[in-house]
């Protein structure tokens, strides 16, 4: 069986702890690393295992008609094989190994998306052919697995993968990691590291550290390290700046909200606090990074305003 049941402790590497791993390796949208590939293959294996178990429940003696039909359709629609190249296997483990081998033979470095195609196709096929299939639970399991390994996609209820991030967002985050504000990259890296932990990604901490990064920029601009983001924003309003402060107001609102619900000041893991999702964390991280980049461009204008 492909799935490794031995739980492995995730060890954060030097490159991750110190911010040398690019954002597009943490949130993967145009490639997949080995961990994410294996996660998608595990989803595929679970689908095949479901078909075998379901077939066994229906028939007194196990027959391979269902798996053979699936294999045929998979070869045609995913691998684009011709009938003379089909390899018919008899049991789910053998079928999975065959599909995995075929995928790896078919794939090149530019065809990472076929793994998503394979999972999407298998779930659609099962949903169309098995009346007892729990689609909602299966989609939830798939999204939990690929989220753990940094996928920039999620499966919708229509059984289609959709992006939760794009290259522009990743470029924005990466630019914020290289801003001229001294403290902001530290917090952005902490946010990315909280997302990277495969055993237990902490999306609440991603949101908290993203806001901390913005707060550090406001403190630098007004020259007072003991101010909160809210207090710094009020002081900035008194300056005669050439920027539109209305653009910054939503971040002040977000800061107030996460402070009120207890996400900040070491309380992000409190069991009573709402657990935010990967997509919500990416949304806040991306927008905070965009604000940091904006402030970086206008830092001198703001600092010298009377």
CSV table of C-alpha atoms in Angstrom, one decimal:
chain,number,residue,atom,x,y,z
A,1,UNK,CA,0.0,0.0,0.0
A,2,UNK,CA,1.3,3.4,-0.9
A,3,UNK,CA,0.1,5.4,2.1
A,4,UNK,CA,2.7,5.5,4.8
A,5,UNK,CA,0.9,5.2,8.2
A,6,UNK,CA,3.9,6.1,10.2
A,7,UNK,CA,3.6,9.7,11.3
A,8,UNK,CA,6.7,11.7,10.6
A,9,UNK,CA,7.6,14.8,12.6
A,10,UNK,CA,8.0,17.8,10.3
A,11,UNK,CA,11.4,19.4,10.8
A,12,UNK,CA,11.7,23.0,9.6
A,13,UNK,CA,14.9,23.5,7.6
A,14,UNK,CA,17.4,26.3,7.7
A,15,UNK,CA,16.2,27.7,4.4
A,16,UNK,CA,12.7,27.9,5.8
A,17,UNK,CA,13.5,29.3,9.2
A,18,UNK,CA,15.6,32.1,7.7
A,19,UNK,CA,13.4,33.1,4.8
A,20,UNK,CA,15.5,31.8,2.0
A,21,UNK,CA,12.7,29.5,0.6
A,22,UNK,CA,10.8,31.5,-2.1
A,23,UNK,CA,7.1,32.1,-1.5
A,24,UNK,CA,6.3,30.1,-4.6
A,25,UNK,CA,7.7,27.0,-2.9
A,26,UNK,CA,5.5,27.5,0.1
A,27,UNK,CA,2.4,28.3,-1.9
A,28,UNK,CA,2.7,26.2,-5.1
A,29,UNK,CA,0.7,27.3,-8.1
A,30,UNK,CA,2.8,26.4,-11.2
A,31,UNK,CA,4.7,23.4,-9.9
A,32,UNK,CA,4.5,20.7,-7.3
A,33,UNK,CA,7.3,19.4,-5.0
A,34,UNK,CA,7.6,15.8,-3.9
A,35,UNK,CA,5.5,16.2,-0.8
A,36,UNK,CA,2.6,17.7,-2.7
A,37,UNK,CA,2.9,15.1,-5.4
A,38,UNK,CA,2.7,12.3,-2.9
A,39,UNK,CA,-0.3,14.0,-1.3
A,40,UNK,CA,-2.1,14.1,-4.6
A,41,UNK,CA,-1.2,10.4,-5.2
A,42,UNK,CA,-2.6,9.5,-1.8
A,43,UNK,CA,-5.8,11.2,-2.9
A,44,UNK,CA,-5.8,9.1,-6.0
A,45,UNK,CA,-5.1,5.9,-4.1
A,46,UNK,CA,-7.9,6.5,-1.7
A,47,UNK,CA,-10.3,6.9,-4.7
A,48,UNK,CA,-9.2,3.6,-6.1
A,49,UNK,CA,-9.4,1.9,-2.8
A,50,UNK,CA,-13.0,3.2,-2.4
A,51,UNK,CA,-13.9,1.6,-5.7
A,52,UNK,CA,-12.5,-1.8,-4.7
A,53,UNK,CA,-14.1,-1.8,-1.3
A,54,UNK,CA,-17.5,-0.7,-2.7
A,55,UNK,CA,-17.3,-3.4,-5.4
A,56,UNK,CA,-16.5,-6.0,-2.7
A,57,UNK,CA,-19.6,-5.0,-0.7
A,58,UNK,CA,-21.9,-5.3,-3.7
A,59,UNK,CA,-20.5,-8.6,-5.1
A,60,UNK,CA,-20.1,-11.8,-3.2
A,61,UNK,CA,-17.0,-12.6,-5.3
A,62,UNK,CA,-14.8,-9.6,-6.1
A,63,UNK,CA,-14.8,-8.8,-9.8
A,64,UNK,CA,-12.7,-6.1,-11.5
A,65,UNK,CA,-15.2,-4.8,-14.0
A,66,UNK,CA,-15.5,-1.4,-12.2
A,67,UNK,CA,-11.8,-0.9,-11.9
A,68,UNK,CA,-11.2,-2.0,-15.4
A,69,UNK,CA,-13.8,0.6,-16.6
A,70,UNK,CA,-12.1,3.3,-14.5
A,71,UNK,CA,-8.7,2.3,-15.8
A,72,UNK,CA,-9.8,2.4,-19.4
A,73,UNK,CA,-11.3,5.9,-19.0
A,74,UNK,CA,-8.3,7.1,-17.0
A,75,UNK,CA,-6.0,6.0,-19.8
A,76,UNK,CA,-8.1,7.7,-22.4
A,77,UNK,CA,-8.9,11.0,-20.7
A,78,UNK,CA,-5.8,11.6,-18.5
A,79,UNK,CA,-2.9,9.8,-20.1
A,80,UNK,CA,-4.2,9.9,-23.7
A,81,UNK,CA,-3.1,6.3,-24.3
A,82,UNK,CA,-4.4,4.2,-27.1
A,83,UNK,CA,-6.2,0.9,-26.4
A,84,UNK,CA,-3.2,-1.2,-27.4
A,85,UNK,CA,-1.1,0.3,-24.5
A,86,UNK,CA,-3.7,-0.4,-21.7
A,87,UNK,CA,-2.4,-2.4,-18.8
A,88,UNK,CA,-5.2,-4.1,-17.0
A,89,UNK,CA,-4.6,-4.9,-13.4
A,90,UNK,CA,-6.8,-6.9,-11.0
A,91,UNK,CA,-6.6,-5.3,-7.6
A,92,UNK,CA,-6.6,-1.7,-6.3
A,93,UNK,CA,-2.9,-1.7,-5.1
A,94,UNK,CA,-1.8,-3.1,-8.5
A,95,UNK,CA,-4.0,-0.6,-10.3
A,96,UNK,CA,-2.6,2.3,-8.3
A,97,UNK,CA,1.0,1.2,-9.0
A,98,UNK,CA,0.2,1.0,-12.6
A,99,UNK,CA,-1.4,4.4,-12.8
A,100,UNK,CA,1.4,6.0,-10.7
A,101,UNK,CA,4.0,4.4,-13.1
A,102,UNK,CA,2.0,5.6,-16.1
A,103,UNK,CA,1.7,9.1,-14.7
A,104,UNK,CA,5.5,9.3,-14.0
A,105,UNK,CA,6.3,8.0,-17.4
A,106,UNK,CA,3.9,10.5,-19.1
A,107,UNK,CA,4.9,13.5,-17.0
A,108,UNK,CA,7.7,16.0,-17.6
A,109,UNK,CA,8.7,18.9,-15.5
A,110,UNK,CA,6.2,21.0,-17.4
A,111,UNK,CA,3.2,18.7,-16.8
A,112,UNK,CA,2.8,18.9,-13.0
A,113,UNK,CA,-0.9,19.7,-13.5
A,114,UNK,CA,-1.6,16.1,-14.6
A,115,UNK,CA,-1.6,15.1,-10.9
A,116,UNK,CA,-4.5,17.5,-10.3
A,117,UNK,CA,-6.2,16.2,-13.5
A,118,UNK,CA,-5.9,12.6,-12.2
A,119,UNK,CA,-7.5,13.4,-8.8
A,120,UNK,CA,-10.2,15.6,-10.3
A,121,UNK,CA,-11.0,12.9,-12.9
A,122,UNK,CA,-11.2,10.1,-10.4
A,123,UNK,CA,-13.5,11.9,-8.0
A,124,UNK,CA,-15.8,12.9,-10.9
A,125,UNK,CA,-15.8,9.3,-12.2
A,126,UNK,CA,-16.7,7.8,-8.8
A,127,UNK,CA,-19.4,10.4,-8.1
A,128,UNK,CA,-21.0,9.6,-11.4
A,129,UNK,CA,-20.9,5.8,-10.9
A,130,UNK,CA,-21.4,5.2,-7.1
A,131,UNK,CA,-24.6,6.3,-5.5
A,132,UNK,CA,-23.2,5.9,-1.9
A,133,UNK,CA,-20.2,8.0,-2.5
A,134,UNK,CA,-19.8,10.8,0.1
A,135,UNK,CA,-18.7,13.7,-2.2
A,136,UNK,CA,-18.6,16.4,0.5
A,137,UNK,CA,-16.4,14.3,2.8
A,138,UNK,CA,-14.1,13.3,0.0
A,139,UNK,CA,-13.6,16.9,-1.1
A,140,UNK,CA,-12.9,18.0,2.4
A,141,UNK,CA,-10.3,15.3,2.8
A,142,UNK,CA,-8.6,16.2,-0.4
A,143,UNK,CA,-8.5,19.9,0.5
A,144,UNK,CA,-7.1,19.1,3.9
A,145,UNK,CA,-4.3,17.0,2.4
A,146,UNK,CA,-3.2,19.4,-0.4
A,147,UNK,CA,-3.5,22.4,2.0
A,148,UNK,CA,-1.0,20.7,4.3
A,149,UNK,CA,1.5,20.5,1.5
A,150,UNK,CA,1.3,24.0,0.2
A,151,UNK,CA,-1.0,23.7,-2.8
A,152,UNK,CA,-2.3,26.9,-4.3
A,153,UNK,CA,-5.5,25.2,-5.3
A,154,UNK,CA,-8.6,23.8,-3.7
A,155,UNK,CA,-11.4,21.5,-5.0
A,156,UNK,CA,-14.8,23.0,-5.2
A,157,UNK,CA,-18.2,21.3,-4.7
A,158,UNK,CA,-18.4,21.1,-8.5
A,159,UNK,CA,-15.3,18.8,-8.4
A,160,UNK,CA,-13.0,21.3,-10.0
A,161,UNK,CA,-9.7,22.6,-8.7
A,162,UNK,CA,-9.6,26.4,-8.5
A,163,UNK,CA,-6.7,28.7,-7.5
A,164,UNK,CA,-6.6,30.4,-4.1
A,165,UNK,CA,-3.6,32.4,-5.1
A,166,UNK,CA,-1.8,33.6,-8.3
A,167,UNK,CA,1.7,34.5,-9.4
A,168,UNK,CA,1.0,38.2,-8.8
A,169,UNK,CA,0.2,37.5,-5.1
A,170,UNK,CA,3.4,35.5,-4.7
A,171,UNK,CA,5.4,38.3,-6.3
A,172,UNK,CA,3.8,40.7,-3.9
A,173,UNK,CA,4.7,38.6,-0.9
A,174,UNK,CA,8.2,38.1,-2.2
A,175,UNK,CA,8.7,41.8,-2.7
A,176,UNK,CA,7.6,42.5,0.8
A,177,UNK,CA,10.3,40.1,2.1
A,178,UNK,CA,12.9,42.4,0.5
A,179,UNK,CA,11.4,45.8,1.6
A,180,UNK,CA,13.6,48.5,3.1
A,181,UNK,CA,11.6,48.4,6.3
A,182,UNK,CA,14.0,46.5,8.6
A,183,UNK,CA,11.5,44.5,10.7
A,184,UNK,CA,8.8,43.7,8.1
A,185,UNK,CA,10.7,40.8,6.4
A,186,UNK,CA,11.1,39.2,9.8
A,187,UNK,CA,7.4,39.0,10.4
A,188,UNK,CA,6.6,38.0,6.8
A,189,UNK,CA,9.0,35.1,7.1
A,190,UNK,CA,7.4,34.1,10.4
A,191,UNK,CA,4.0,34.2,8.6
A,192,UNK,CA,5.3,32.0,5.8
A,193,UNK,CA,6.9,29.6,8.2
A,194,UNK,CA,3.7,29.2,10.1
A,195,UNK,CA,2.0,28.2,6.8
A,196,UNK,CA,4.9,25.9,5.8
A,197,UNK,CA,4.7,23.5,8.8
A,198,UNK,CA,3.2,20.5,7.2
A,199,UNK,CA,2.2,18.7,10.4
A,200,UNK,CA,0.3,21.6,11.8
A,201,UNK,CA,0.0,24.8,9.6
A,202,UNK,CA,-1.0,27.7,11.9
A,203,UNK,CA,-3.1,30.0,9.7
A,204,UNK,CA,-4.1,32.2,12.7
A,205,UNK,CA,-0.4,33.0,13.2
A,206,UNK,CA,0.0,33.8,9.5
A,207,UNK,CA,-2.7,36.5,9.9
A,208,UNK,CA,-1.2,37.7,13.2
A,209,UNK,CA,2.4,38.0,11.9
A,210,UNK,CA,1.1,39.7,8.7
A,211,UNK,CA,-0.4,42.4,10.7
A,212,UNK,CA,2.7,42.6,12.9
A,213,UNK,CA,4.7,43.3,9.7
A,214,UNK,CA,2.4,46.2,8.8
A,215,UNK,CA,2.5,47.5,12.3
A,216,UNK,CA,6.3,47.5,12.3
A,217,UNK,CA,6.2,49.7,9.1
A,218,UNK,CA,3.9,52.2,10.7
A,219,UNK,CA,6.1,52.4,13.8
A,220,UNK,CA,9.2,53.1,11.6
A,221,UNK,CA,7.4,55.8,9.7
A,222,UNK,CA,6.3,57.8,12.8
A,223,UNK,CA,9.5,57.0,14.6
A,224,UNK,CA,8.0,55.6,17.7
A,225,UNK,CA,8.5,51.9,18.5
A,226,UNK,CA,6.1,51.8,21.5
A,227,UNK,CA,3.0,52.7,19.4
A,228,UNK,CA,0.4,50.1,18.3
A,229,UNK,CA,-0.8,50.1,14.7
A,230,UNK,CA,-4.0,51.8,15.7
A,231,UNK,CA,-2.2,54.6,17.5
A,232,UNK,CA,0.4,55.0,14.7
A,233,UNK,CA,-2.4,55.2,12.2
A,234,UNK,CA,-4.0,58.1,14.1
A,235,UNK,CA,-0.7,59.9,14.3
A,236,UNK,CA,-0.1,59.4,10.6
A,237,UNK,CA,-3.5,61.0,9.9
A,238,UNK,CA,-2.2,64.2,11.5
A,239,UNK,CA,0.6,64.4,8.9
A,240,UNK,CA,0.0,66.4,5.7
A,241,UNK,CA,0.8,63.4,3.5
A,242,UNK,CA,0.5,63.0,-0.3
A,243,UNK,CA,-1.0,59.5,0.0
A,244,UNK,CA,-4.7,58.6,0.3
A,245,UNK,CA,-5.2,57.4,3.9
A,246,UNK,CA,-8.6,56.0,3.1
A,247,UNK,CA,-6.7,53.2,1.4
A,248,UNK,CA,-5.1,52.4,4.7
A,249,UNK,CA,-8.2,52.4,6.8
A,250,UNK,CA,-9.2,48.8,6.1
A,251,UNK,CA,-5.9,47.6,7.7
A,252,UNK,CA,-6.6,49.6,10.8
A,253,UNK,CA,-10.0,47.9,10.9
A,254,UNK,CA,-8.4,44.4,10.5
A,255,UNK,CA,-5.9,45.2,13.2
A,256,UNK,CA,-8.7,46.2,15.6
A,257,UNK,CA,-10.6,43.1,14.8
A,258,UNK,CA,-7.8,40.6,15.3
A,259,UNK,CA,-6.8,42.3,18.5
A,260,UNK,CA,-10.4,42.1,19.8
A,261,UNK,CA,-10.8,38.4,19.0
A,262,UNK,CA,-7.4,37.6,20.7
A,263,UNK,CA,-5.3,36.6,17.7
A,264,UNK,CA,-2.4,38.8,18.7
A,265,UNK,CA,-0.1,38.9,21.7
A,266,UNK,CA,0.6,35.1,21.9
A,267,UNK,CA,-3.0,34.1,21.9
A,268,UNK,CA,-3.3,32.8,18.4
A,269,UNK,CA,-3.5,29.1,19.5
A,270,UNK,CA,-6.2,29.6,22.1
A,271,UNK,CA,-8.8,26.9,21.6
A,272,UNK,CA,-11.7,29.4,21.9
A,273,UNK,CA,-10.5,31.5,19.0
A,274,UNK,CA,-11.8,30.8,15.5
A,275,UNK,CA,-9.5,28.8,13.4
A,276,UNK,CA,-8.9,30.5,10.1
A,277,UNK,CA,-8.4,28.8,6.8
A,278,UNK,CA,-5.5,28.7,4.4
A,279,UNK,CA,-7.3,30.9,1.8
A,280,UNK,CA,-8.1,33.5,4.5
A,281,UNK,CA,-4.5,33.5,5.7
A,282,UNK,CA,-3.2,33.9,2.1
A,283,UNK,CA,-5.7,36.8,1.6
A,284,UNK,CA,-4.4,38.7,4.6
A,285,UNK,CA,-0.8,37.9,3.9
A,286,UNK,CA,-1.1,39.1,0.3
A,287,UNK,CA,-2.9,42.3,1.2
A,288,UNK,CA,-0.5,43.2,4.1
A,289,UNK,CA,2.4,42.6,1.7
A,290,UNK,CA,0.9,44.9,-0.8
A,291,UNK,CA,0.5,47.6,1.8
A,292,UNK,CA,4.1,47.2,2.9
A,293,UNK,CA,5.3,47.6,-0.7
A,294,UNK,CA,3.1,50.7,-1.1
A,295,UNK,CA,4.4,52.2,2.1
A,296,UNK,CA,8.0,51.4,1.0
A,297,UNK,CA,7.5,53.5,-2.1
A,298,UNK,CA,6.1,56.4,-0.2
A,299,UNK,CA,8.1,56.1,3.0
A,300,UNK,CA,10.2,59.2,2.5
A,301,UNK,CA,7.2,61.4,1.5
A,302,UNK,CA,5.3,60.3,4.7
A,303,UNK,CA,8.3,60.6,7.0
A,304,UNK,CA,9.1,64.2,5.9
A,305,UNK,CA,5.5,65.5,5.9
A,306,UNK,CA,4.7,68.3,8.3
